[in-house]
Short mmCIF file of C-alpha atoms in Angstrom, two decimals:
data_model
loop_
_atom_site.label_atom_id
_atom_site.label_comp_id
_atom_site.label_asym_id
_atom_site.label_seq_id
_atom_site.Cartn_x
_atom_site.Cartn_y
_atom_site.Cartn_z
CA LYS A 206 39.68 97.56 6.64
CA ASN A 207 38.89 94.95 4.13
CA GLU A 208 35.52 95.10 2.32
CA VAL A 209 34.98 91.56 3.09
CA GLU A 210 35.95 90.02 6.51
CA GLN A 211 35.66 86.30 7.35
CA SER A 212 35.83 84.55 10.63
CA PRO A 213 37.23 82.43 11.82
CA GLN A 214 40.55 82.27 9.90
CA ASN A 215 41.09 78.62 11.08
CA LEU A 216 38.61 76.08 12.31
CA THR A 217 39.19 72.59 13.49
CA ALA A 218 36.35 70.34 14.17
CA GLN A 219 35.51 66.77 14.83
CA GLU A 220 33.67 64.70 12.31
CA GLY A 221 29.92 65.04 12.71
CA GLU A 222 30.07 68.56 14.16
CA PHE A 223 28.06 71.47 13.01
CA ILE A 224 30.16 74.26 11.44
CA THR A 225 29.55 77.75 10.78
CA ILE A 226 31.78 80.19 8.91
CA ASN A 227 30.91 83.92 8.87
CA CYS A 228 31.30 86.65 6.30
CA SER A 229 30.81 90.36 6.89
CA TYR A 230 30.95 93.04 4.34
CA SER A 231 30.95 96.74 4.10
CA VAL A 232 29.61 97.60 0.67
CA GLY A 233 26.36 97.13 -1.13
CA ILE A 234 26.31 94.00 -3.11
CA SER A 235 24.73 92.49 -6.14
CA ALA A 236 25.60 88.97 -5.20
CA LEU A 237 27.83 86.87 -2.82
CA HIS A 238 29.60 83.68 -3.43
CA TRP A 239 30.80 81.07 -1.09
CA LEU A 240 33.78 79.06 -2.66
CA GLN A 241 35.53 76.05 -1.81
CA GLN A 242 39.15 75.60 -2.50
CA HIS A 243 40.75 72.16 -1.91
CA PRO A 244 44.42 71.51 -1.15
CA GLY A 245 45.26 71.00 -4.79
CA GLY A 246 44.06 74.58 -5.42
CA GLY A 247 40.91 74.05 -7.59
CA ILE A 248 38.14 76.23 -6.71
CA VAL A 249 34.42 75.36 -6.78
CA SER A 250 31.51 77.71 -6.32
CA LEU A 251 29.20 76.37 -3.66
CA PHE A 252 26.55 79.02 -3.58
CA MET A 253 25.70 82.27 -5.04
CA LEU A 254 23.31 84.42 -3.08
CA SER A 255 21.69 87.82 -3.38
CA SER A 256 18.99 87.21 -0.52
CA GLY A 257 17.63 84.53 1.89
CA LYS A 258 18.95 81.09 2.18
CA LYS A 259 20.06 78.20 -0.01
CA LYS A 260 20.69 74.68 0.88
CA HIS A 261 22.55 71.91 -1.01
CA GLY A 262 23.11 68.64 0.68
CA ARG A 263 24.68 69.27 4.00
CA LEU A 264 25.60 72.74 3.10
CA ILE A 265 23.53 75.80 3.87
CA ALA A 266 24.14 79.42 3.10
CA THR A 267 22.32 82.45 4.49
CA ILE A 268 22.47 86.16 3.81
CA ASN A 269 21.21 89.17 5.60
CA ILE A 270 21.37 92.03 3.18
CA GLN A 271 20.34 94.71 5.90
CA GLU A 272 23.06 93.50 8.29
CA LYS A 273 25.61 92.89 5.49
CA HIS A 274 26.28 89.42 6.69
CA SER A 275 26.42 85.95 5.35
CA SER A 276 26.98 82.50 6.89
CA LEU A 277 28.01 79.15 5.55
CA HIS A 278 26.86 76.19 7.68
CA ILE A 279 28.04 72.61 7.27
CA THR A 280 25.92 69.90 9.04
CA ALA A 281 27.32 66.60 10.05
CA SER A 282 30.90 67.56 8.97
CA HIS A 283 33.13 65.05 7.41
CA PRO A 284 36.94 64.94 6.87
CA ARG A 285 36.27 65.43 3.15
CA ASP A 286 34.97 68.86 4.01
CA SER A 287 38.39 69.91 4.98
CA ALA A 288 39.24 72.79 2.63
CA VAL A 289 39.57 76.68 2.46
CA TYR A 290 36.07 78.35 2.29
CA ILE A 291 36.15 81.83 0.75
CA CYS A 292 33.40 84.43 0.81
CA ALA A 293 33.49 86.61 -2.43
CA LEU A 294 31.10 89.31 -3.33
CA ILE A 295 30.20 91.34 -6.38
CA ALA A 296 29.79 94.91 -5.28
CA ARG A 297 26.86 96.89 -6.61
CA GLY A 298 27.88 99.08 -9.52
CA THR A 299 30.89 96.72 -10.41
CA SER A 300 31.27 96.09 -14.12
CA GLY A 301 30.69 92.44 -15.16
CA SER A 302 31.29 89.81 -12.42
CA ARG A 303 34.34 91.14 -10.71
CA LEU A 304 34.78 89.39 -7.35
CA THR A 305 36.24 90.81 -4.12
CA PHE A 306 37.49 88.04 -1.90
CA GLY A 307 37.63 87.44 1.82
CA GLU A 308 40.82 85.98 3.36
CA GLY A 309 39.29 82.59 3.56
CA THR A 310 38.62 80.08 6.37
CA GLN A 311 40.83 77.02 6.72
CA LEU A 312 38.57 74.28 7.83
CA THR A 313 39.95 70.82 9.12
CA VAL A 314 37.72 68.11 10.13
CA ASN A 315 39.34 65.41 12.06
CA PRO A 316 37.84 61.77 11.94
CA GLY B 72 27.95 72.62 -15.56
CA ALA B 73 30.17 74.94 -17.37
CA VAL B 74 33.88 74.02 -17.46
CA VAL B 75 37.09 76.19 -17.43
CA SER B 76 40.51 74.58 -18.18
CA GLN B 77 43.89 75.74 -17.73
CA HIS B 78 47.17 74.82 -19.11
CA PRO B 79 49.64 73.86 -17.96
CA SER B 80 48.69 72.78 -14.40
CA TRP B 81 52.12 73.35 -13.22
CA VAL B 82 55.36 74.76 -14.69
CA ILE B 83 58.86 75.24 -13.57
CA CYS B 84 60.97 77.76 -15.43
CA LYS B 85 64.37 79.51 -15.16
CA SER B 86 64.59 83.13 -14.15
CA GLY B 87 64.52 85.49 -17.15
CA THR B 88 62.42 83.23 -19.34
CA SER B 89 58.72 83.75 -20.30
CA VAL B 90 55.89 81.39 -19.53
CA LYS B 91 52.32 81.30 -21.08
CA ILE B 92 49.36 80.11 -19.21
CA GLU B 93 46.08 79.19 -21.13
CA CYS B 94 42.56 79.59 -19.95
CA ARG B 95 39.84 78.01 -21.99
CA SER B 96 36.13 77.90 -21.51
CA LEU B 97 35.13 74.43 -22.78
CA ASP B 98 31.47 74.65 -23.37
CA PHE B 99 30.54 78.24 -23.35
CA GLN B 100 31.72 81.60 -24.71
CA ALA B 101 33.32 84.10 -22.57
CA THR B 102 33.95 87.71 -23.56
CA THR B 103 35.47 88.30 -20.25
CA MET B 104 37.91 86.29 -18.22
CA PHE B 105 39.52 87.13 -14.89
CA TRP B 106 43.12 86.29 -13.84
CA TYR B 107 44.05 85.94 -10.26
CA ARG B 108 47.16 85.22 -8.37
CA GLN B 109 47.37 83.46 -5.09
CA PHE B 110 50.36 83.28 -2.76
CA PRO B 111 50.63 80.47 -0.07
CA LYS B 112 48.21 80.99 2.71
CA GLN B 113 46.55 83.99 1.27
CA SER B 114 43.49 84.68 -0.77
CA LEU B 115 43.14 85.36 -4.42
CA MET B 116 44.17 88.62 -5.79
CA LEU B 117 42.73 89.97 -9.09
CA MET B 118 45.39 90.77 -11.36
CA ALA B 119 43.31 91.72 -14.61
CA THR B 120 40.30 91.44 -16.57
CA SER B 121 40.69 89.88 -19.92
CA ASN B 122 38.33 91.19 -22.63
CA GLU B 123 37.83 89.54 -25.99
CA GLY B 124 38.52 92.00 -28.77
CA SER B 125 39.96 94.73 -26.70
CA LYS B 126 42.85 95.42 -24.28
CA ALA B 127 42.93 93.92 -20.79
CA THR B 128 42.10 96.00 -17.73
CA TYR B 129 44.86 95.61 -15.08
CA GLU B 130 44.48 96.20 -11.39
CA GLN B 131 46.57 98.81 -9.66
CA GLY B 132 50.08 97.69 -9.11
CA VAL B 133 50.08 94.99 -11.69
CA GLU B 134 52.67 95.53 -14.46
CA LYS B 135 50.98 95.16 -17.82
CA ASP B 136 54.17 94.85 -19.66
CA LYS B 137 55.24 91.87 -17.44
CA PHE B 138 51.99 90.10 -17.36
CA LEU B 139 50.70 90.14 -20.94
CA ILE B 140 47.19 89.11 -21.57
CA ASN B 141 45.63 88.19 -24.91
CA HIS B 142 41.99 87.25 -25.22
CA ALA B 143 42.47 85.54 -28.63
CA SER B 144 38.95 84.31 -29.00
CA LEU B 145 35.63 83.79 -27.15
CA THR B 146 36.88 80.68 -25.41
CA LEU B 147 40.64 81.46 -24.88
CA SER B 148 42.50 83.85 -22.81
CA THR B 149 46.38 83.67 -22.22
CA LEU B 150 48.55 85.12 -19.42
CA THR B 151 52.33 85.38 -20.28
CA VAL B 152 54.65 85.99 -17.49
CA THR B 153 57.61 87.78 -19.16
CA SER B 154 61.12 87.60 -17.84
CA ALA B 155 60.03 85.73 -14.82
CA HIS B 156 61.65 86.21 -11.48
CA PRO B 157 61.54 84.03 -8.40
CA GLU B 158 59.09 86.47 -6.87
CA ASP B 159 56.53 85.61 -9.62
CA SER B 160 56.27 82.04 -8.25
CA SER B 161 52.75 81.71 -7.24
CA PHE B 162 49.42 79.90 -8.13
CA TYR B 163 47.67 81.53 -11.08
CA ILE B 164 43.82 80.95 -11.48
CA CYS B 165 41.42 82.22 -14.16
CA SER B 166 37.63 82.39 -14.08
CA ALA B 167 34.95 83.15 -16.46
CA PRO B 168 31.43 84.41 -16.01
CA ALA B 169 28.75 82.08 -16.96
CA LEU B 170 25.56 82.76 -18.82
CA ALA B 171 23.61 83.08 -15.62
CA ILE B 172 23.99 86.50 -14.14
CA TYR B 173 26.83 86.77 -11.49
CA GLU B 174 27.71 83.04 -11.88
CA GLN B 175 31.40 82.32 -12.35
CA TYR B 176 33.49 79.35 -13.17
CA PHE B 177 37.07 78.79 -12.08
CA GLY B 178 39.92 77.01 -13.72
CA PRO B 179 41.87 74.52 -11.86
CA GLY B 180 44.90 76.96 -11.59
CA THR B 181 48.53 76.78 -12.69
CA ARG B 182 51.32 76.53 -10.28
CA LEU B 183 54.40 78.48 -11.48
CA THR B 184 57.77 77.97 -9.86
CA VAL B 185 60.62 80.20 -11.12
CA THR B 186 64.16 79.03 -10.22
#
């Protein structure tokens, strides 16, 4: 079993829909990242969380440390949100900022 | 925000040759950089941690003699794929921790094709 499990693996939505991507993990963490990878391959860090909730524009990320679970929400989805979303964590006790990655969720938003 | 660059963005080489990929932190110093490999439809796999002034730390199963890492300065790490084979064809990405604790910045990646 992977330390980081994401669901769903693939998600297709219509423009305007509310989207949720889930991430469950099995280890204690120092921080959790939500990353976005576009078709060209470049990766952008959307959020870094260690507790609670963060919001940036149409994106919301939440984390429940006790339940070892995080969610990424996209409100009013748009075709330009189509990308792979990756949950990555820094396990507690890990040296430096070494990340452990989930398998990613391929999101396709159709117009 | 902080920027990490990679060069080249793509490269095609013949089997048996060596290829060098550069990773630079453009506006901050990075004593540590991470190198990842990503195969199609798969997530990133950490290959090694590059440490300025000391030897790189390789993940289990990664051949250190095949994937040479040199952290030449506080802003530059290089990954050299030696004696490349077609199975080394992949997307290679670097990242560097930022000043803010646990933050990281990713390079745009290098797509390597070995023919």
